[in-house]
XYZ file of C-alpha atoms in Angstrom:
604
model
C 0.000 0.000 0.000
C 2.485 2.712 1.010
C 4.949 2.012 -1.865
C 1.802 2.349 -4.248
C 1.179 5.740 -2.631
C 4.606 6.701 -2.916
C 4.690 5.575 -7.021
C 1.534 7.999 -7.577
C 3.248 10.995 -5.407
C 6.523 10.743 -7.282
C 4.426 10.648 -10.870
C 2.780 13.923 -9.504
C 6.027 15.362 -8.452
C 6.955 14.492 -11.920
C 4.600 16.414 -13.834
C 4.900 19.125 -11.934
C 8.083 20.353 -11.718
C 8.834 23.652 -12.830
C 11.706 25.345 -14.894
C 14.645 27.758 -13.089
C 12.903 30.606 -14.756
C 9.860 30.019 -12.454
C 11.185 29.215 -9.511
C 13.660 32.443 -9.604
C 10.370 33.934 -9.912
C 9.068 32.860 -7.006
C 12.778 33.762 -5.028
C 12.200 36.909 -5.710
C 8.758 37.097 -4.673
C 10.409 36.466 -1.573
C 12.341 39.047 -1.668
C 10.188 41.538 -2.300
C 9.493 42.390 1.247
C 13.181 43.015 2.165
C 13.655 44.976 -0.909
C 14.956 48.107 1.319
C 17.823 45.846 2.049
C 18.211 45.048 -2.081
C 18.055 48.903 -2.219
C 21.101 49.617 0.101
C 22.749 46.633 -0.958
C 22.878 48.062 -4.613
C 23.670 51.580 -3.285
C 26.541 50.520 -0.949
C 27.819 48.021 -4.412
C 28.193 51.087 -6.210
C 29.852 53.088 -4.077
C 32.333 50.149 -2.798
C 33.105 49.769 -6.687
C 33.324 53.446 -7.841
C 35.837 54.207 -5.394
C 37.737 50.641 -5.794
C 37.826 52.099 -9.462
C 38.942 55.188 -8.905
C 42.067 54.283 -6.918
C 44.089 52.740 -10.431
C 42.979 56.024 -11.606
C 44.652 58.073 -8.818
C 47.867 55.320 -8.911
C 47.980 56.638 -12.616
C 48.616 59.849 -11.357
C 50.697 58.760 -9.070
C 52.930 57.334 -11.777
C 53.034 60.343 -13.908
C 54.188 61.850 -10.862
C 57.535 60.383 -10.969
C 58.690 61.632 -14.310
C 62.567 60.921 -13.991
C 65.318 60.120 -11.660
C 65.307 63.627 -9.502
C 62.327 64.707 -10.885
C 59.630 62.963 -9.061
C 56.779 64.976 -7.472
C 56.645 64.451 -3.954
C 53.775 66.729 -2.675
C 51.420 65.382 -5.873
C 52.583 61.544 -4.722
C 51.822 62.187 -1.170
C 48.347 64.064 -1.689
C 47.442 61.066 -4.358
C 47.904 58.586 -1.378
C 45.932 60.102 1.187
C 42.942 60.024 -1.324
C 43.371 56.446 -1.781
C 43.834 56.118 1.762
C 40.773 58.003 2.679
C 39.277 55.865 -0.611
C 40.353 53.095 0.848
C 38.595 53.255 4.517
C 35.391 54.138 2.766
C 35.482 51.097 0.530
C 35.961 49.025 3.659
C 32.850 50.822 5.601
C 30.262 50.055 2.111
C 31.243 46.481 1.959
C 30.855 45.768 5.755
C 27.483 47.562 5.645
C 26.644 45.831 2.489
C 27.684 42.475 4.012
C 25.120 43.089 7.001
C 22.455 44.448 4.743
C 22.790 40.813 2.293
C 23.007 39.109 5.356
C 19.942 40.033 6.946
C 17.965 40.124 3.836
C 19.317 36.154 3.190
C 18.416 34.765 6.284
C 14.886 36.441 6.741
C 14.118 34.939 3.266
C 15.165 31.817 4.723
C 13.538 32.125 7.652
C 10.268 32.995 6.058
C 10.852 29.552 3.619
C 11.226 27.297 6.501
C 8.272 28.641 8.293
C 6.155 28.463 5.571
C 7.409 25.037 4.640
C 6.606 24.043 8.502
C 3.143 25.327 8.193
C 2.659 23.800 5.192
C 3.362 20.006 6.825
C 0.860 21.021 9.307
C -1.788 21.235 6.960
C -0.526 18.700 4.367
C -2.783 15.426 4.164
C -1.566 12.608 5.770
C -1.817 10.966 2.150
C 1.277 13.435 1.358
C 3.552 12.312 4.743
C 2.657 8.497 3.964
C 3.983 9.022 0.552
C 7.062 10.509 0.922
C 9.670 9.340 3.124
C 9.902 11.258 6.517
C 14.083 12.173 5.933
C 13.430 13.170 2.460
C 10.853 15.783 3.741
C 13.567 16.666 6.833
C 16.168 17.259 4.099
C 13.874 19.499 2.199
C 13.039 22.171 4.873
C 17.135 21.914 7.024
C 19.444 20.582 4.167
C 17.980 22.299 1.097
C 17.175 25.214 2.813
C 20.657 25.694 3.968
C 22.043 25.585 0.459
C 19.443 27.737 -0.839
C 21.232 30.589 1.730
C 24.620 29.688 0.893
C 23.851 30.787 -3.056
C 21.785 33.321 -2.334
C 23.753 34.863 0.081
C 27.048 34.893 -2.426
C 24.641 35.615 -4.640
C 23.696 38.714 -3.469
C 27.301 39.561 -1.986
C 28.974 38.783 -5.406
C 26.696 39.799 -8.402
C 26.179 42.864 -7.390
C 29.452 43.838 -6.504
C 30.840 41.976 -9.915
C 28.108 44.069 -12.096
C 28.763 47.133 -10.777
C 32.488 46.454 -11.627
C 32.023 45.557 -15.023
C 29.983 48.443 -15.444
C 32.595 51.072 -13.645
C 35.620 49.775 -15.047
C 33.636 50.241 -18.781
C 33.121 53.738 -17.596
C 35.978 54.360 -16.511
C 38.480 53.372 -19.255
C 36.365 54.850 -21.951
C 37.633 57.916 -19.966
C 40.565 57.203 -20.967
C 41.146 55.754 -24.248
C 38.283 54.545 -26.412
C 40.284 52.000 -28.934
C 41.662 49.924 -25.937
C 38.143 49.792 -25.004
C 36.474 48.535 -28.005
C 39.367 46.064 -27.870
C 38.311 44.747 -24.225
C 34.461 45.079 -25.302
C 35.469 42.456 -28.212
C 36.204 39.692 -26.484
C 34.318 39.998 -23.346
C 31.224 38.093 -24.911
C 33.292 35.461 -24.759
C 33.283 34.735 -21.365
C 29.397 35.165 -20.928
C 29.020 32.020 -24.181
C 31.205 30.398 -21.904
C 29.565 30.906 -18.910
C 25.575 30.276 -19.959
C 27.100 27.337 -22.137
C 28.132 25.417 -18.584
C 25.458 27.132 -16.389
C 22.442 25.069 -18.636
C 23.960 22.095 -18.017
C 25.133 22.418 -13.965
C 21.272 23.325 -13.207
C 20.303 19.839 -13.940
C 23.036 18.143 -12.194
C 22.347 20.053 -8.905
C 18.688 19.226 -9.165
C 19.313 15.597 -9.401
C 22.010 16.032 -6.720
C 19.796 17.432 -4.225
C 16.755 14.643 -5.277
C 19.487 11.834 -4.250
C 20.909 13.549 -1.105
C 17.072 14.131 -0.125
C 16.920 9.891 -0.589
C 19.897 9.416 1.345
C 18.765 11.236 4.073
C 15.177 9.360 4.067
C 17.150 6.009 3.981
C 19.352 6.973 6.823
C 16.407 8.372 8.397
C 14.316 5.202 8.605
C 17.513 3.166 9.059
C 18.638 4.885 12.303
C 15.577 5.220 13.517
C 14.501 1.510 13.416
C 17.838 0.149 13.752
C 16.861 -2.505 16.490
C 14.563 -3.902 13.460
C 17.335 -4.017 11.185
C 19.960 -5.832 13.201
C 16.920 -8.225 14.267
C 15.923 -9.022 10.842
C 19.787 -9.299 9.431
C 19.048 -6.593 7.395
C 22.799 -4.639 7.516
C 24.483 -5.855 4.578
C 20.721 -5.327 2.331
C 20.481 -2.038 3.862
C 24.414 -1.426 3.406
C 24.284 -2.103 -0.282
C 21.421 -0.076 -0.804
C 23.235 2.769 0.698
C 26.026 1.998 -1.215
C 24.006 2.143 -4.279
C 22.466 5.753 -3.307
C 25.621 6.585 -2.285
C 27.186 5.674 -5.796
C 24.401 7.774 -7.657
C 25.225 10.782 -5.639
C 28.662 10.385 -5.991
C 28.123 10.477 -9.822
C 26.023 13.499 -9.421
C 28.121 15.562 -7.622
C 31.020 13.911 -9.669
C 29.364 15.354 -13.038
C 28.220 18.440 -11.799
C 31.192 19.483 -9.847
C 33.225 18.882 -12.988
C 31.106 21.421 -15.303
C 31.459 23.719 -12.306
C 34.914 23.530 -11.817
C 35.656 24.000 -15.782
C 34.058 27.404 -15.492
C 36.618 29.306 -13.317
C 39.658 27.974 -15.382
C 37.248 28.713 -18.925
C 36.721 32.468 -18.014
C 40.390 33.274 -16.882
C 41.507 31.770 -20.384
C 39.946 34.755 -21.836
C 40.249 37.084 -19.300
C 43.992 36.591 -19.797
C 43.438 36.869 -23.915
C 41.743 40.564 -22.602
C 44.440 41.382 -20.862
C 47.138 40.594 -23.237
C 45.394 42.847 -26.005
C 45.078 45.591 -23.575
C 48.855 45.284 -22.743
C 49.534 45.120 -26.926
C 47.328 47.859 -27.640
C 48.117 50.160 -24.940
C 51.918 49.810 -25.809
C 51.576 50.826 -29.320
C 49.446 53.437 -27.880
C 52.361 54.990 -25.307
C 54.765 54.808 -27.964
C 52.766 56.980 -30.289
C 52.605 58.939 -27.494
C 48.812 58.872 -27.046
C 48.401 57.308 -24.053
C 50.701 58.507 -21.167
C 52.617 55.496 -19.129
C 50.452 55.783 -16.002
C 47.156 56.096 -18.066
C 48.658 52.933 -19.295
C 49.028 51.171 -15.952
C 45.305 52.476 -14.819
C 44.088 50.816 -17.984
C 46.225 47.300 -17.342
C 44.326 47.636 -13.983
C 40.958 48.106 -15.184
C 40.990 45.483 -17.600
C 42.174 43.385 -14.835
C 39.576 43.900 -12.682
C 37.350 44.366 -15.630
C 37.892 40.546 -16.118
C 38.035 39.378 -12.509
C 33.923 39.789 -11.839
C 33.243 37.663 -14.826
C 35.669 34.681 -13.093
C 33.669 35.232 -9.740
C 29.849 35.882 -11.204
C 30.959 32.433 -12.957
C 31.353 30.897 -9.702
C 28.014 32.718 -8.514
C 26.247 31.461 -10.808
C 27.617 27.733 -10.561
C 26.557 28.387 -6.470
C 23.029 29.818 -7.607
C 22.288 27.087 -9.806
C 22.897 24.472 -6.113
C 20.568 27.255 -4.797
C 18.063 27.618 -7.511
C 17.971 23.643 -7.416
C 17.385 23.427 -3.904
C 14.300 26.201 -3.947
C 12.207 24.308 -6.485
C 12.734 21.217 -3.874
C 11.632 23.424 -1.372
C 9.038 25.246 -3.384
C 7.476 22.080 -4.633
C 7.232 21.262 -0.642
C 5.261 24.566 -0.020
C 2.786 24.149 -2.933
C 1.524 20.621 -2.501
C -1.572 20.518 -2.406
C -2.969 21.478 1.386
C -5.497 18.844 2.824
C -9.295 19.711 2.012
C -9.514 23.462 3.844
C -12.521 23.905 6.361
C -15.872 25.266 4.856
C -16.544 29.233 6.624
C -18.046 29.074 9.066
C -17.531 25.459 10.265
C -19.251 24.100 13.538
C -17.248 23.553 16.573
C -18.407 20.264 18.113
C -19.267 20.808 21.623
C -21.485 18.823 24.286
C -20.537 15.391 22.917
C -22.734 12.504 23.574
C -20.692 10.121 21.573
C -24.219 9.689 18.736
C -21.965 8.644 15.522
C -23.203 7.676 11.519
C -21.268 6.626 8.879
C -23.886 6.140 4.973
C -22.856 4.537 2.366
C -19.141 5.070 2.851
C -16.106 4.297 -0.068
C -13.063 5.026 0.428
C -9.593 3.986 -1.006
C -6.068 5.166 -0.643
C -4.836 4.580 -4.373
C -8.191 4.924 -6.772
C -7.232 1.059 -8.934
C -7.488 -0.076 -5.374
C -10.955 -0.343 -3.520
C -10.645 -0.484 0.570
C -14.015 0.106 1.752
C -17.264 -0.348 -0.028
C -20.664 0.923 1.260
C -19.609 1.192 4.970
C -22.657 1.631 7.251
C -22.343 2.229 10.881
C -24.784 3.699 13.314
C -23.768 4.113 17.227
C -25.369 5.240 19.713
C -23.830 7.196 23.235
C -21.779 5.190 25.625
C -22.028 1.847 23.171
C -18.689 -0.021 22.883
C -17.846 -1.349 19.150
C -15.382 -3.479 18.512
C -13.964 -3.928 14.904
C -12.530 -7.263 14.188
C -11.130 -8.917 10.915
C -7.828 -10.099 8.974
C -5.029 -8.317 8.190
C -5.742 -5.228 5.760
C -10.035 -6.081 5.765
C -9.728 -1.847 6.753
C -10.070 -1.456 10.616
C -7.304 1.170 11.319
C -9.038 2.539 7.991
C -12.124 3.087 9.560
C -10.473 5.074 12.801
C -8.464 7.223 9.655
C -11.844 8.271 8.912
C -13.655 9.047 11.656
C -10.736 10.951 13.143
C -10.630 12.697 9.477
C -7.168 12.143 8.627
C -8.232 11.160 5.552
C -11.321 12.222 3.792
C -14.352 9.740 2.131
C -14.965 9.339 -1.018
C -18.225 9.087 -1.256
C -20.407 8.598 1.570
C -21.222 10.722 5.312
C -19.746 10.473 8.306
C -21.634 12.877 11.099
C -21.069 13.045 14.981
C -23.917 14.647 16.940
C -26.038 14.412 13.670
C -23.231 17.076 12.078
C -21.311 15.977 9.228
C -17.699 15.863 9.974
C -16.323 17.964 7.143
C -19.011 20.475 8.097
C -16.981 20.945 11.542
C -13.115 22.333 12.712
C -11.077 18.905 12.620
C -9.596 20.725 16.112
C -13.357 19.939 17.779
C -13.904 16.943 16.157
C -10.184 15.262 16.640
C -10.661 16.987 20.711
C -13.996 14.517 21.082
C -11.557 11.413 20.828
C -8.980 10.222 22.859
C -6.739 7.880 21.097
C -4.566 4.767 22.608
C -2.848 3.280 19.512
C -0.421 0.349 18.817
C 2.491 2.166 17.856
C 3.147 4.671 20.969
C 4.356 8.212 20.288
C 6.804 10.175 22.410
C 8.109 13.813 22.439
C 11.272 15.171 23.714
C 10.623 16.661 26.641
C 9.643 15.172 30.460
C 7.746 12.782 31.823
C 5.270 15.167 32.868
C 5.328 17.025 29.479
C 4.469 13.694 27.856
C 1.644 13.194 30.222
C -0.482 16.261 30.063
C 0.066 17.144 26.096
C -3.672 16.725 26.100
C -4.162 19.349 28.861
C -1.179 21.207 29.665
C -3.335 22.735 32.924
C -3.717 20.026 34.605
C -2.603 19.942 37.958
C 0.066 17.916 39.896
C -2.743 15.710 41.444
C -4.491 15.272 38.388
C -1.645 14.422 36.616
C -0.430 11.654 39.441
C -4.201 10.000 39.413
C -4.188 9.489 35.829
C 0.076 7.928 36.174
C -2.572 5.654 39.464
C -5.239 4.461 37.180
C -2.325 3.532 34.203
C -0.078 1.760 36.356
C 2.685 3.613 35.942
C 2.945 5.596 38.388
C 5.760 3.068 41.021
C 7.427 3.283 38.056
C 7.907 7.076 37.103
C 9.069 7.344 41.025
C 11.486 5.018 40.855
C 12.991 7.257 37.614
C 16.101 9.534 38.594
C 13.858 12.770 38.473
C 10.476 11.230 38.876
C 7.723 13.197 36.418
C 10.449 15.720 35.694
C 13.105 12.664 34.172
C 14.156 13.356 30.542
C 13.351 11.152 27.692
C 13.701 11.074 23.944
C 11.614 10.556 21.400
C 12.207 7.022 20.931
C 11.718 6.782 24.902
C 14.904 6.431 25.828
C 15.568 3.583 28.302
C 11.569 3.066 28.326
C 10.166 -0.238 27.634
C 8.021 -1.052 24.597
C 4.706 -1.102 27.289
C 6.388 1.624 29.771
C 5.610 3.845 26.918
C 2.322 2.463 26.102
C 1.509 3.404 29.455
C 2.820 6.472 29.233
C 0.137 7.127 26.274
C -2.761 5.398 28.157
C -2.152 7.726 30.949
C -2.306 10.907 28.613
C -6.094 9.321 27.685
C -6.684 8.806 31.814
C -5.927 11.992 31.830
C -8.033 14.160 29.222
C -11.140 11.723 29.918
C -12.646 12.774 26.891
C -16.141 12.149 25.769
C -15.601 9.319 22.646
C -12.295 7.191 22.910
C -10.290 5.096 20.284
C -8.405 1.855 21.427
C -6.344 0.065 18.393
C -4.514 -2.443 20.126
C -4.462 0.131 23.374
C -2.695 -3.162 25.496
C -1.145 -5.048 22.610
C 2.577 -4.400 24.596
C 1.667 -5.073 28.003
C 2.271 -7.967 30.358
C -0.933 -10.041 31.182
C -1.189 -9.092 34.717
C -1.086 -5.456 34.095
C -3.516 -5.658 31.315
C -5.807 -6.866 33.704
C -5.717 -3.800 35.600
C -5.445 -1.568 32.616
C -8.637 -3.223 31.530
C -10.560 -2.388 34.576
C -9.433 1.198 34.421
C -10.562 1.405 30.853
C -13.672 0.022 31.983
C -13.987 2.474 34.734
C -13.105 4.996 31.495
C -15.314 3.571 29.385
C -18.361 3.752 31.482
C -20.706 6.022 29.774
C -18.496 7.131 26.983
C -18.617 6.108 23.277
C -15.661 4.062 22.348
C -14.344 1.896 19.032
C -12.206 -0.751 20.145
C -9.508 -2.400 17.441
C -7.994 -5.720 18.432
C -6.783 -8.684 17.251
C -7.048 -10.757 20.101
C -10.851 -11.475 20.378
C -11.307 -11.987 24.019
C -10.302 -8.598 24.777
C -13.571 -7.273 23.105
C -16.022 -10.270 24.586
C -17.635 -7.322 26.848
C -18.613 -4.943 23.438
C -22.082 -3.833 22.602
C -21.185 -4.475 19.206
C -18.849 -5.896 17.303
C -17.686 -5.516 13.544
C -16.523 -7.908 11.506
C -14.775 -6.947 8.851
C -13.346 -8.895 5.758
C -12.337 -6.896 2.332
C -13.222 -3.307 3.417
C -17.092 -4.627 4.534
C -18.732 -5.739 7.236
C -19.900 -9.455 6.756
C -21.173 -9.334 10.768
C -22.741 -7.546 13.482
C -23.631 -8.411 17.098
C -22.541 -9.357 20.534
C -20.185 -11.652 20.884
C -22.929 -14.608 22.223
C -25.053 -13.807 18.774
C -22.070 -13.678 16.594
C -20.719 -17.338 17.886
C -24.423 -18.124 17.726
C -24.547 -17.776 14.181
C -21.796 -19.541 13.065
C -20.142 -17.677 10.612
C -16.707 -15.912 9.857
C -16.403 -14.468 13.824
C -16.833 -17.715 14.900
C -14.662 -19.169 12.813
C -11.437 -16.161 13.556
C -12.633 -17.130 18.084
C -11.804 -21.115 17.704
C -8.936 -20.305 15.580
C -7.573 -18.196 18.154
C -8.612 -20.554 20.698
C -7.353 -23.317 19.564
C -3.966 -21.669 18.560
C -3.632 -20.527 22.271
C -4.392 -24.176 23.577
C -2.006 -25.532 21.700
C 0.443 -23.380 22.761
C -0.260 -24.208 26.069
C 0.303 -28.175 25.619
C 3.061 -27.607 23.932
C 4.631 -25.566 26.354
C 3.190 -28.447 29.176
């Protein structure tokens, strides 16, 4: 199922990915709202590169200056280098205020990316998450992200600084001779053929760069965080060769588009240097005919030097921009998925909850060539207990996915309170249930945080009944620091049905009015099941709940029971009418029973 999901998400992604044009676009949309930093960033450029330029200028007076042996100007040298002193200083002030202004402007772009790319997963379906592996969307928002600043912010301290070069040093030597500039102006188109030639083909490479290092990180994802899996299952050397392989791909990646990169730099000083050796030729004739003076002459070897030098380092800009350009459309694509179904205006907020829910005529599939459930008809009624029952995949965590909307029917109702669940806030509807699943979920934080995520007012006592009625309370007191210990995510030192404990007593203590139980005891010893069963009965009492389970005499007490087989129910009853009959329940009890008695005399 989820590999099917994933196939249709990466077809999608597929068709929709859009061209460097668009998503520069949509950069500078971005940027828009910091464009009073753009503004002084230009501003300061300019003047850092006007007065860069004029210093050759003054050393070209300075030159003339020394005409001869004993005949060297000393108060014209020494007034020339004051102003390039004082020239000097300035420079230094406009690029450390430009530096500040690009790097402020960067990282609030960033910063607004990555929120908006956090907000989005909020509201994504869960359809999206399931498809996509959970590193691959990490690497997106921290890892892409990060390289999207690192271009734009040499971007933005680079190109405009090289730009406003190229531009000043034109000005500037047409100043001074206009043949040796026409000569420079020749060949300088050169190096922007040379440039666009290798930047079409890097832009590619770092987009399939960043789509392999965003599979890596998935793979190691998923690998380090179920690595007690792998080892149990043998799975190193499988997982290590498919690392390997991943690992191989990127390396050719990075391999092909580090090579076009690196040809740029070495491309662009080839003809730099063929500029600079016809300004050298030229400007030589040019002295000897005695229309260009020897210090004009040195000014102009400068310029055309630094004339040259932006195009080598907007070269490398651009090879960094096209890593960042790549990395935005990963991002981009991230922030315009397509948000789960939004809430109609004025939606109701479900309050006063008896626990009265419908579900009419009900389809629903997660991949359309494959039907789940078919005509799914359900009515309960306040404080009943149903259980769901059936094989593997018949649909029963399915059925929870919809009533908790995380995913959305097809076809087909499903109302609480008479109200029909997309016609309320999924905030009221998902605060109606309290959920006790299989797989237990853990933040980072304390015991205590952990406890009361349902009701973060709760008080001390309230907090240490619900740890009581769990059963887990000995054991929290026996931790180092009690309700204030640290854990992890992944619990830490925690047992598998420590933390399932931990989860139940988050439900003790939110008590709310309809509750969900898939499998709520599925990693607890025996004896303290027992007790956790009377305290969900005690729970229970009065409240509406669905009950998922596998092993059938935990649900012998339900009002009703559901069996399910291929996304339908075959049965309904109690559990005395639904042995009664004879049919498919009765058949999955004896199984079970006779399973467990065997066990037994084989263990006797």
């Amino acid at each position: 199922m989820a590999d099917s999901k994933k196939t249709v998400h990466q077809v999608s992604d597929e068709k929709r990915k859009p061209g460097q044009g668009e998503t520069l676009k949509k950069v500078f949309r971005h940027l828009g709202k910091y464009r009073i930093f753009v503004v002084f960033s230009i501003l300061l450029a300019t003047i850092s590169v006007a007065l860069t330029l004029y210093v050759p200028k003054l050393t070209g007076y300075a030159v003339d200056y020394i005409i001869a042996a004993g005949k060297v100007d000393f108060p014209g040298v020494f007034r020339v280098m004051i102003q390039i002193g004082v020239c000097t200083l300035i420079t230094a002030l406009a690029q450390w205020l430009m530096n500040v202004c690009n790097n402020k402007m960067t990282y609030q772009v960033v910063q607004d990316i990555r929120n908006e790319a956090f907000r989005k997963i909020e509201i994504l379906p869960l359809k999206y998450i399931d498809g996509h592996p959970y590193g691959e969307v990490v690497s997106r928002v921290i890892a892409d992200v990060d390289q999207f600043a690192d271009g734009l912010l040499m971007g933005f301290t680079q190109l405009f600084t090289g730009v406003a070069t190229i531009v000043g040093t034109f000005c500037f030597m047409l100043s001074v001779n206009v043949t040796i500039t026409f000569v420079v102006v020749l060949i300088t188109p050169v190096s922007f053929l040379v440039a666009n030639f290798i930047a079409k083909r890097t832009f590619s490479m770092f987009r399939l760069q960043s789509e392999i290092r965003g599979e890596q990180t998935g793979l190691i994802d998923e690998m380090v965080g179920n690595q007690k899996v792998v080892q149990a299952f043998g799975r190193g050397k499988d997982v290590t060769e498919q690392f390997d392989e991943i690992n191989e791909r990127l390396g050719k990646a990075y391999l092909k588009a580090i090579f076009f990169s690196s040809i740029t730099n070495p491309s662009t000083r080839f003809v730099n240097s063929l500029v600079y050796t016809g300004v050298g030729i030229t400007g030589a004739f040019a002295v000897v005919r005695g229309s260009l003076s020897v210090g004009q002459l040195s000014s102009f070897l400068s310029y055309a030097n630094q004339y040259t030098k932006p195009f080598n380092e907007i070269s490398g800009v651009v090879t960094e921009f096209q890593n960042a350009v790549a990395c935005a459309q990963r991002i981009f694509d991230l922030i315009e998925e397509e948000p789960q179904t939004p809430e109609p205006e004025g939606a109701a907020e479900l309050k006063d909850i008896a626990g009265y829910v419908k579900a009419e005529h009900v389809d629903f599939s997660y991949v359309e060539e494959q039907e789940l459930i078919r005509d799914f008809n359900l009515t309960v009624k306040p404080g009943q207990r149903i259980a769901i029952v059936g094989p593997t995949g018949c649909g029963k965590t399915t059925i929870i996915n919809l009533l908790m909307r995380f995913y959305d029917v097809n076809s087909g109702v499903i109302s609480v309170e008479g109200i029909d669940i997309r016609e309320m806030t999924r905030k009221s509807l998902r605060a109606g249930y309290g959920m006790v699943l299989q797989d237990t979920w853990l933040k980072t934080g304390t015991i205590r945080d952990n406890i009361i995520m349902g009701r973060p007012d709760a008080t001390e006592e309230e907090i240490i009944e619900a740890a009581k009625a769990s059963h887990i309370h000995s054991f929290i007191r026996r931790l180092p620091n009690g309700y204030d210990t640290w854990i992890t995510e992944d619990g830490g030192g925690l047992s598998q049905g420590q933390k399932q404990l931990l989860c139940i007593a988050r439900v003790m203590l939110c008590r709310p009015p309809m509750l969900i139980l898939d499998e709520a005891t599925s990693s607890i010893d025996t004896r303290t099941e027992m007790k956790i069963q009377d305290a969900f009965a005690a729970l229970m009492e009065g409240r509406t709940t669905f009950i998922v389970a596998h092993r059938l005499s935990t649900i012998r007490e339900a009002d009703v029971i559901l069996v399910m087989k291929d996304g339908q129910i075959i049965e309904q009853g109690n559990h005395e009418s639904l042995l009664a009959e004879g049919g498919f329940y009765k058949h999955l009890y004896e199984s079970q029973f006779e399973h467990r008695t065997g066990e037994a005399r084989v263990s006797g």
